[in-house]
């Protein structure tokens, strides 16, 4: 059960996020033009937010840093090595997940070779404060012995998706299967055959609304939806072939309570060439929204797409060092240009981005070892 402090913090953030979403969508406000920017020791490959604490996690592949985000500055409050000083492990962390946000907050580090670790950062359950040293709780090679999908490429290029409600982690990559790992039992509980020839899985999305569905995006643009509850040969329930380039963003979710078409399942996928598709898979086989997020006439490539489920917005990051924000109808709500961030010289190519779970806030990391924190203007 969450502590009273955690419940109170979450309630306050929910109220603030409602104001921010209304300001973004109805009043036309956008991120504050003066983001907080901090110089890091190395390029941050992945980012993740604490839901109820003003903290951001970053990882350069080896070291996790926890940043405190205040009104006027960003500063680190803790650093630790992912490999825990083990000289025999040299994996590179490519993704982070914050889990158990409302109770005992933990951080999950996921590596390109399928190695997953769960860390306790040492937070008090009654405050923002760190009260103990970080501690690794468990670790597992989730793709051990998985058959390679593209024989010419032995690189696993693992991708992950986490379902907090079920305590499940989905993992796949350049392999012929998707494995579901049960965090409570600490073991692999299911293996789903992908069935694609000479294609790697590039994105995964587990539906957190309770449907147990899994969306899988492939390197040829195909998007499949699986139901793990069905028998082996019947698990693939839907296939969508609208995209032609590798899938770089994928989100399977249900509308929030109070939204129009409340509870309606939605699937959003984005491909390298900027094509974005939104399906309502339980109602229509054809996409209900289609648009291209890249700039015209110069057509850039998308490098990342994230969906902020709480605000029902899509964030698209391209190789021209720009982030654009769209609503679910494809209307552009705003954009962040690299020139906006210039502090002293060129900031560099964008490497990673991550939305806060509730607030309309965005963290962006660049190849020039900076992290910028964007948030809405003060609406109080």
Short mmCIF file of C-alpha atoms in Angstrom, two decimals:
data_model
loop_
_atom_site.label_atom_id
_atom_site.label_comp_id
_atom_site.label_asym_id
_atom_site.label_seq_id
_atom_site.Cartn_x
_atom_site.Cartn_y
_atom_site.Cartn_z
CA UNK A 1 0.00 0.00 0.00
CA UNK A 2 1.25 3.54 -0.74
CA UNK A 3 2.14 5.70 2.24
CA UNK A 4 -0.04 8.73 3.01
CA UNK A 5 2.82 10.89 1.77
CA UNK A 6 2.95 9.08 -1.59
CA UNK A 7 -0.83 9.25 -2.04
CA UNK A 8 -0.83 12.98 -1.23
CA UNK A 9 2.02 13.66 -3.69
CA UNK A 10 0.30 11.69 -6.43
CA UNK A 11 -3.00 13.52 -5.88
CA UNK A 12 -1.22 16.88 -6.15
CA UNK A 13 0.56 15.85 -9.35
CA UNK A 14 -2.72 14.63 -10.87
CA UNK A 15 -4.30 18.03 -10.22
CA UNK A 16 -1.31 19.89 -11.66
CA UNK A 17 -1.26 17.68 -14.75
CA UNK A 18 -4.93 18.42 -15.46
CA UNK A 19 -4.14 22.15 -15.51
CA UNK A 20 -1.12 21.59 -17.75
CA UNK A 21 -3.04 19.41 -20.22
CA UNK A 22 -5.83 21.98 -20.43
CA UNK A 23 -3.30 24.78 -21.01
CA UNK A 24 -1.52 22.77 -23.71
CA UNK A 25 -4.58 21.63 -25.65
CA UNK A 26 -7.14 24.37 -25.07
CA UNK A 27 -5.14 27.52 -24.34
CA UNK A 28 -2.27 26.94 -26.77
CA UNK A 29 0.49 27.21 -24.17
CA UNK A 30 3.71 25.24 -24.67
CA UNK A 31 6.88 24.42 -22.80
CA UNK A 32 8.73 27.20 -21.03
CA UNK A 33 11.29 28.66 -23.46
CA UNK A 34 14.11 28.48 -20.91
CA UNK A 35 14.73 24.83 -20.06
CA UNK A 36 17.00 23.69 -17.29
CA UNK A 37 20.15 22.24 -18.87
CA UNK A 38 22.95 20.34 -17.19
CA UNK A 39 26.29 19.05 -18.48
CA UNK A 40 26.84 15.34 -17.86
CA UNK A 41 30.03 13.27 -17.62
CA UNK A 42 29.08 11.16 -20.66
CA UNK A 43 26.31 10.87 -23.25
CA UNK A 44 23.03 9.75 -21.65
CA UNK A 45 21.67 6.82 -23.65
CA UNK A 46 18.38 6.56 -21.75
CA UNK A 47 16.21 8.49 -19.29
CA UNK A 48 13.38 7.75 -16.85
CA UNK A 49 11.31 9.83 -14.43
CA UNK A 50 10.38 9.18 -10.85
CA UNK A 51 6.59 9.59 -10.78
CA UNK A 52 6.12 11.21 -7.36
CA UNK A 53 9.60 12.60 -6.68
CA UNK A 54 11.21 15.54 -8.53
CA UNK A 55 13.95 13.22 -9.77
CA UNK A 56 15.16 12.11 -13.20
CA UNK A 57 17.25 9.00 -13.84
CA UNK A 58 19.83 8.96 -16.64
CA UNK A 59 22.29 6.29 -17.75
CA UNK A 60 25.31 6.55 -20.04
CA UNK A 61 25.40 2.78 -20.54
CA UNK A 62 27.36 2.08 -17.37
CA UNK A 63 26.51 4.63 -14.68
CA UNK A 64 23.04 5.56 -13.42
CA UNK A 65 22.71 9.15 -12.20
CA UNK A 66 19.74 10.48 -10.23
CA UNK A 67 19.08 14.20 -10.85
CA UNK A 68 16.96 16.44 -8.66
CA UNK A 69 14.88 18.88 -10.74
CA UNK A 70 14.24 22.16 -8.95
CA UNK A 71 12.81 25.42 -10.28
CA UNK A 72 16.17 26.93 -11.16
CA UNK A 73 18.64 24.06 -11.36
CA UNK A 74 19.35 20.38 -11.96
CA UNK A 75 21.88 18.60 -9.77
CA UNK A 76 22.84 14.99 -9.12
CA UNK A 77 22.00 13.35 -5.80
CA UNK A 78 23.32 9.82 -6.45
CA UNK A 79 25.45 7.83 -8.92
CA UNK A 80 26.13 4.12 -9.13
CA UNK A 81 27.61 1.62 -11.59
CA UNK A 82 25.14 -0.76 -13.24
CA UNK A 83 27.58 -3.67 -13.28
CA UNK A 84 28.18 -3.27 -9.52
CA UNK A 85 31.98 -3.37 -10.04
CA UNK A 86 31.78 -6.85 -11.57
CA UNK A 87 34.85 -7.11 -13.88
CA UNK A 88 33.30 -9.97 -15.89
CA UNK A 89 30.25 -8.02 -17.07
CA UNK A 90 30.55 -5.30 -19.71
CA UNK A 91 26.98 -4.90 -20.96
CA UNK A 92 25.66 -1.54 -22.18
CA UNK A 93 22.40 -0.28 -20.63
CA UNK A 94 20.01 1.04 -23.28
CA UNK A 95 16.75 1.51 -21.35
CA UNK A 96 15.50 2.44 -17.89
CA UNK A 97 12.17 1.82 -16.16
CA UNK A 98 10.97 3.13 -12.81
CA UNK A 99 8.75 0.52 -11.16
CA UNK A 100 6.67 0.36 -7.97
CA UNK A 101 6.41 4.16 -8.16
CA UNK A 102 3.82 4.47 -5.39
CA UNK A 103 5.37 2.09 -2.86
CA UNK A 104 9.03 1.07 -2.75
CA UNK A 105 10.43 2.84 -5.82
CA UNK A 106 12.85 0.69 -7.82
CA UNK A 107 14.73 1.27 -11.06
CA UNK A 108 15.16 -1.37 -13.75
CA UNK A 109 18.20 -1.19 -16.05
CA UNK A 110 17.91 -3.04 -19.38
CA UNK A 111 20.89 -3.86 -21.58
CA UNK A 112 21.23 -4.43 -25.31
CA UNK A 113 22.24 -8.06 -24.72
CA UNK A 114 19.06 -8.86 -22.76
CA UNK A 115 20.51 -8.43 -19.27
CA UNK A 116 18.05 -6.86 -16.81
CA UNK A 117 18.83 -5.65 -13.30
CA UNK A 118 16.53 -4.24 -10.63
CA UNK A 119 17.97 -1.72 -8.18
CA UNK A 120 16.66 -0.18 -4.98
CA UNK A 121 17.94 3.44 -5.10
CA UNK A 122 17.45 3.75 -1.33
CA UNK A 123 14.49 6.15 -1.04
CA UNK A 124 12.48 6.69 2.10
CA UNK A 125 8.84 5.71 1.46
CA UNK A 126 7.77 8.86 3.34
CA UNK A 127 9.74 11.56 1.48
CA UNK A 128 11.93 12.53 -1.48
CA UNK A 129 15.04 11.72 0.55
CA UNK A 130 17.53 8.94 0.00
CA UNK A 131 17.92 7.13 3.32
CA UNK A 132 20.08 4.13 2.37
CA UNK A 133 22.73 3.05 -0.11
CA UNK A 134 21.60 1.71 -3.47
CA UNK A 135 21.31 -2.07 -3.67
CA UNK A 136 20.89 -4.49 -6.57
CA UNK A 137 17.91 -6.74 -5.83
CA UNK A 138 17.96 -9.16 -8.75
CA UNK A 139 19.31 -9.67 -12.26
CA UNK A 140 18.53 -12.00 -15.17
CA UNK A 141 19.55 -12.68 -18.77
CA UNK A 142 16.10 -12.57 -20.34
CA UNK A 143 17.13 -13.64 -23.86
CA UNK A 144 19.50 -16.43 -22.89
CA UNK A 145 19.58 -19.12 -25.62
CA UNK A 146 16.94 -17.31 -27.73
CA UNK A 147 17.24 -18.16 -31.47
CA UNK A 148 18.65 -15.34 -33.62
CA UNK A 149 16.24 -13.91 -36.20
CA UNK A 150 18.72 -12.36 -38.67
CA UNK A 151 21.71 -14.77 -38.90
CA UNK A 152 23.96 -12.17 -40.56
CA UNK A 153 23.60 -9.97 -37.48
CA UNK A 154 24.53 -11.62 -34.17
CA UNK A 155 23.74 -8.42 -32.23
CA UNK A 156 20.68 -9.00 -30.01
CA UNK A 157 19.61 -5.30 -29.95
CA UNK A 158 17.19 -6.08 -27.14
CA UNK A 159 14.01 -4.03 -26.66
CA UNK A 160 11.77 -4.05 -23.59
CA UNK A 161 8.34 -3.08 -22.27
CA UNK A 162 7.12 -3.07 -18.66
CA UNK A 163 3.60 -3.69 -17.30
CA UNK A 164 3.35 -2.40 -13.74
CA UNK A 165 -0.11 -3.82 -13.01
CA UNK A 166 0.90 -7.39 -13.85
CA UNK A 167 4.56 -7.15 -12.88
CA UNK A 168 5.56 -8.34 -16.36
CA UNK A 169 8.53 -7.45 -18.53
CA UNK A 170 8.40 -8.20 -22.27
CA UNK A 171 11.74 -8.54 -24.06
CA UNK A 172 12.69 -9.28 -27.66
CA UNK A 173 15.07 -7.98 -30.33
CA UNK A 174 17.00 -9.74 -33.09
CA UNK A 175 15.42 -13.01 -32.00
CA UNK A 176 12.48 -15.15 -33.11
CA UNK A 177 10.59 -14.91 -29.83
CA UNK A 178 9.26 -12.44 -27.30
CA UNK A 179 9.69 -13.54 -23.71
CA UNK A 180 7.50 -12.47 -20.81
CA UNK A 181 9.35 -12.32 -17.50
CA UNK A 182 7.41 -12.38 -14.21
CA UNK A 183 9.04 -9.98 -11.75
CA UNK A 184 7.19 -11.47 -8.77
CA UNK A 185 8.30 -15.04 -9.47
CA UNK A 186 11.64 -13.88 -10.97
CA UNK A 187 11.37 -16.26 -13.90
CA UNK A 188 10.36 -16.38 -17.54
CA UNK A 189 6.70 -17.36 -17.68
CA UNK A 190 5.94 -17.40 -21.40
CA UNK A 191 7.55 -17.38 -24.84
CA UNK A 192 5.66 -15.97 -27.82
CA UNK A 193 6.77 -16.98 -31.31
CA UNK A 194 7.07 -13.87 -33.50
CA UNK A 195 7.04 -15.79 -36.78
CA UNK A 196 8.81 -13.10 -38.86
CA UNK A 197 11.59 -14.11 -41.27
CA UNK A 198 14.75 -12.02 -41.45
CA UNK A 199 13.14 -9.27 -39.37
CA UNK A 200 14.14 -8.00 -35.95
CA UNK A 201 11.75 -6.72 -33.32
CA UNK A 202 12.47 -3.00 -32.90
CA UNK A 203 9.73 -1.94 -30.43
CA UNK A 204 7.43 -3.53 -27.85
CA UNK A 205 4.43 -2.23 -25.93
CA UNK A 206 2.50 -4.02 -23.20
CA UNK A 207 -0.96 -2.59 -22.55
CA UNK A 208 -1.07 -1.32 -18.97
CA UNK A 209 -4.86 -1.04 -18.85
CA UNK A 210 -5.38 -4.71 -18.01
CA UNK A 211 -6.09 -6.24 -21.42
CA UNK A 212 -2.83 -8.29 -21.33
CA UNK A 213 -2.27 -7.52 -25.02
CA UNK A 214 1.23 -7.09 -26.46
CA UNK A 215 2.11 -4.98 -29.52
CA UNK A 216 5.27 -5.83 -31.47
CA UNK A 217 6.90 -3.54 -34.06
CA UNK A 218 9.32 -5.01 -36.61
CA UNK A 219 12.18 -3.75 -38.74
CA UNK A 220 10.12 -4.07 -41.93
CA UNK A 221 7.32 -1.84 -40.58
CA UNK A 222 4.92 -4.64 -39.64
CA UNK A 223 3.02 -4.23 -36.36
CA UNK A 224 1.50 -7.33 -34.72
CA UNK A 225 -0.76 -7.60 -31.68
CA UNK A 226 -0.63 -10.76 -29.53
CA UNK A 227 -2.85 -12.07 -26.76
CA UNK A 228 -0.67 -14.22 -24.46
CA UNK A 229 -3.77 -15.82 -22.91
CA UNK A 230 -4.61 -17.69 -26.13
CA UNK A 231 -3.11 -21.00 -27.37
CA UNK A 232 0.24 -20.79 -29.16
CA UNK A 233 -1.01 -20.74 -32.76
CA UNK A 234 -3.81 -18.25 -32.02
CA UNK A 235 -1.87 -15.64 -30.06
CA UNK A 236 -1.33 -13.25 -32.97
CA UNK A 237 -4.74 -11.58 -33.13
CA UNK A 238 -4.01 -8.63 -35.45
CA UNK A 239 -1.44 -7.49 -38.03
CA UNK A 240 -1.06 -3.98 -39.46
CA UNK A 241 0.98 -3.37 -42.62
CA UNK A 242 0.58 0.39 -43.08
CA UNK A 243 4.23 1.23 -42.34
CA UNK A 244 7.16 0.47 -44.65
CA UNK A 245 10.21 1.44 -42.58
CA UNK A 246 11.46 0.17 -39.20
CA UNK A 247 9.13 0.87 -36.29
CA UNK A 248 10.84 3.34 -33.92
CA UNK A 249 7.91 4.09 -31.62
CA UNK A 250 4.99 1.99 -30.34
CA UNK A 251 2.30 2.46 -27.71
CA UNK A 252 -0.74 0.32 -26.87
CA UNK A 253 -3.09 1.94 -24.35
CA UNK A 254 -6.70 2.66 -23.40
CA UNK A 255 -8.23 6.12 -23.09
CA UNK A 256 -8.28 7.58 -19.60
CA UNK A 257 -11.40 7.79 -17.45
CA UNK A 258 -13.41 10.83 -18.51
CA UNK A 259 -11.97 10.99 -22.02
CA UNK A 260 -14.14 10.67 -25.10
CA UNK A 261 -14.48 6.99 -26.08
CA UNK A 262 -13.40 6.13 -22.54
CA UNK A 263 -11.63 2.80 -22.24
CA UNK A 264 -11.25 2.41 -26.00
CA UNK A 265 -8.04 0.54 -26.88
CA UNK A 266 -5.64 2.49 -29.10
CA UNK A 267 -2.43 1.55 -30.87
CA UNK A 268 0.04 4.16 -32.11
CA UNK A 269 3.11 3.31 -34.21
CA UNK A 270 5.76 5.50 -35.81
CA UNK A 271 8.33 4.52 -38.44
CA UNK A 272 11.76 5.81 -39.39
CA UNK A 273 10.41 7.87 -42.32
CA UNK A 274 8.11 9.88 -40.04
CA UNK A 275 4.86 8.08 -40.78
CA UNK A 276 2.57 7.92 -37.73
CA UNK A 277 -0.49 5.67 -37.58
CA UNK A 278 -3.20 5.41 -34.93
CA UNK A 279 -5.52 2.41 -34.86
CA UNK A 280 -8.52 1.51 -32.75
CA UNK A 281 -7.87 -2.21 -33.23
CA UNK A 282 -11.06 -3.49 -31.64
CA UNK A 283 -13.18 -1.43 -34.04
CA UNK A 284 -11.31 -0.81 -37.31
CA UNK A 285 -8.56 -2.59 -39.26
CA UNK A 286 -7.68 0.65 -41.08
CA UNK A 287 -5.92 3.47 -39.20
CA UNK A 288 -8.20 6.23 -37.89
CA UNK A 289 -5.38 8.83 -37.96
CA UNK A 290 -2.44 9.06 -40.39
CA UNK A 291 0.18 11.81 -40.67
CA UNK A 292 3.88 12.42 -41.23
CA UNK A 293 5.85 14.03 -38.42
CA UNK A 294 8.91 14.98 -40.48
CA UNK A 295 9.64 18.44 -41.86
CA UNK A 296 8.87 19.27 -45.47
CA UNK A 297 10.26 19.85 -48.06
CA UNK A 298 13.41 18.53 -46.38
CA UNK A 299 12.38 15.13 -45.09
CA UNK A 300 14.26 14.12 -41.98
CA UNK A 301 14.21 10.75 -40.27
CA UNK A 302 12.54 10.06 -36.96
CA UNK A 303 14.83 8.59 -34.34
CA UNK A 304 12.30 8.22 -31.53
CA UNK A 305 8.57 8.47 -30.85
CA UNK A 306 7.02 8.48 -27.38
CA UNK A 307 3.37 8.69 -26.36
CA UNK A 308 2.46 10.63 -23.23
CA UNK A 309 -0.57 8.54 -22.36
CA UNK A 310 -1.80 10.80 -19.57
CA UNK A 311 -2.12 13.85 -21.86
CA UNK A 312 -2.84 11.79 -25.01
CA UNK A 313 0.05 13.44 -26.89
CA UNK A 314 2.73 12.12 -29.24
CA UNK A 315 6.34 13.29 -29.04
CA UNK A 316 8.53 12.83 -32.14
CA UNK A 317 12.31 13.30 -32.17
CA UNK A 318 14.12 13.57 -35.52
CA UNK A 319 17.71 13.60 -36.74
CA UNK A 320 17.51 17.37 -37.36
CA UNK A 321 17.63 17.84 -33.57
CA UNK A 322 13.98 18.78 -33.25
CA UNK A 323 11.18 17.48 -31.02
CA UNK A 324 7.57 17.97 -32.13
CA UNK A 325 4.47 17.42 -30.05
CA UNK A 326 1.18 16.30 -31.64
CA UNK A 327 -2.26 15.48 -30.32
CA UNK A 328 -3.89 12.18 -31.27
CA UNK A 329 -5.55 13.77 -34.30
CA UNK A 330 -2.17 14.71 -35.78
CA UNK A 331 -2.44 18.41 -34.92
CA UNK A 332 0.95 19.87 -34.04
CA UNK A 333 0.90 21.45 -30.57
CA UNK A 334 4.42 22.84 -30.64
CA UNK A 335 8.06 22.11 -31.34
CA UNK A 336 11.42 22.39 -29.66
CA UNK A 337 14.29 23.39 -31.92
CA UNK A 338 17.94 22.86 -31.21
CA UNK A 339 18.53 26.62 -31.52
CA UNK A 340 16.28 27.12 -28.51
CA UNK A 341 18.77 25.28 -26.33
CA UNK A 342 22.01 26.97 -27.36
CA UNK A 343 23.99 27.89 -24.29
CA UNK A 344 27.49 28.04 -25.72
CA UNK A 345 27.96 26.59 -29.17
CA UNK A 346 26.25 23.62 -30.77
CA UNK A 347 24.26 21.31 -28.51
CA UNK A 348 24.39 18.30 -30.83
CA UNK A 349 22.24 15.46 -32.08
CA UNK A 350 19.42 14.30 -29.84
CA UNK A 351 19.99 10.86 -28.30
CA UNK A 352 17.02 10.14 -26.06
CA UNK A 353 13.87 11.66 -24.58
CA UNK A 354 11.29 10.70 -21.97
CA UNK A 355 7.99 12.18 -20.80
CA UNK A 356 7.05 12.38 -17.14
CA UNK A 357 4.33 9.84 -16.30
CA UNK A 358 1.79 12.53 -15.27
CA UNK A 359 3.10 16.06 -15.82
CA UNK A 360 3.53 17.63 -19.25
CA UNK A 361 7.30 17.59 -18.79
CA UNK A 362 10.00 16.28 -21.12
CA UNK A 363 13.67 15.42 -20.62
CA UNK A 364 15.99 15.34 -23.65
CA UNK A 365 19.61 14.14 -23.84
CA UNK A 366 22.11 15.08 -26.57
CA UNK A 367 25.34 13.64 -27.95
CA UNK A 368 27.23 16.63 -26.52
CA UNK A 369 26.64 15.40 -22.98
CA UNK A 370 23.74 17.61 -21.96
CA UNK A 371 20.29 16.93 -20.52
CA UNK A 372 17.54 19.54 -20.91
CA UNK A 373 14.38 19.55 -18.84
CA UNK A 374 11.27 21.12 -20.43
CA UNK A 375 8.11 21.87 -18.49
CA UNK A 376 4.97 23.96 -18.79
CA UNK A 377 4.93 27.54 -17.43
CA UNK A 378 3.81 27.99 -13.83
CA UNK A 379 -0.01 27.87 -13.89
CA UNK A 380 -0.63 28.46 -10.18
#
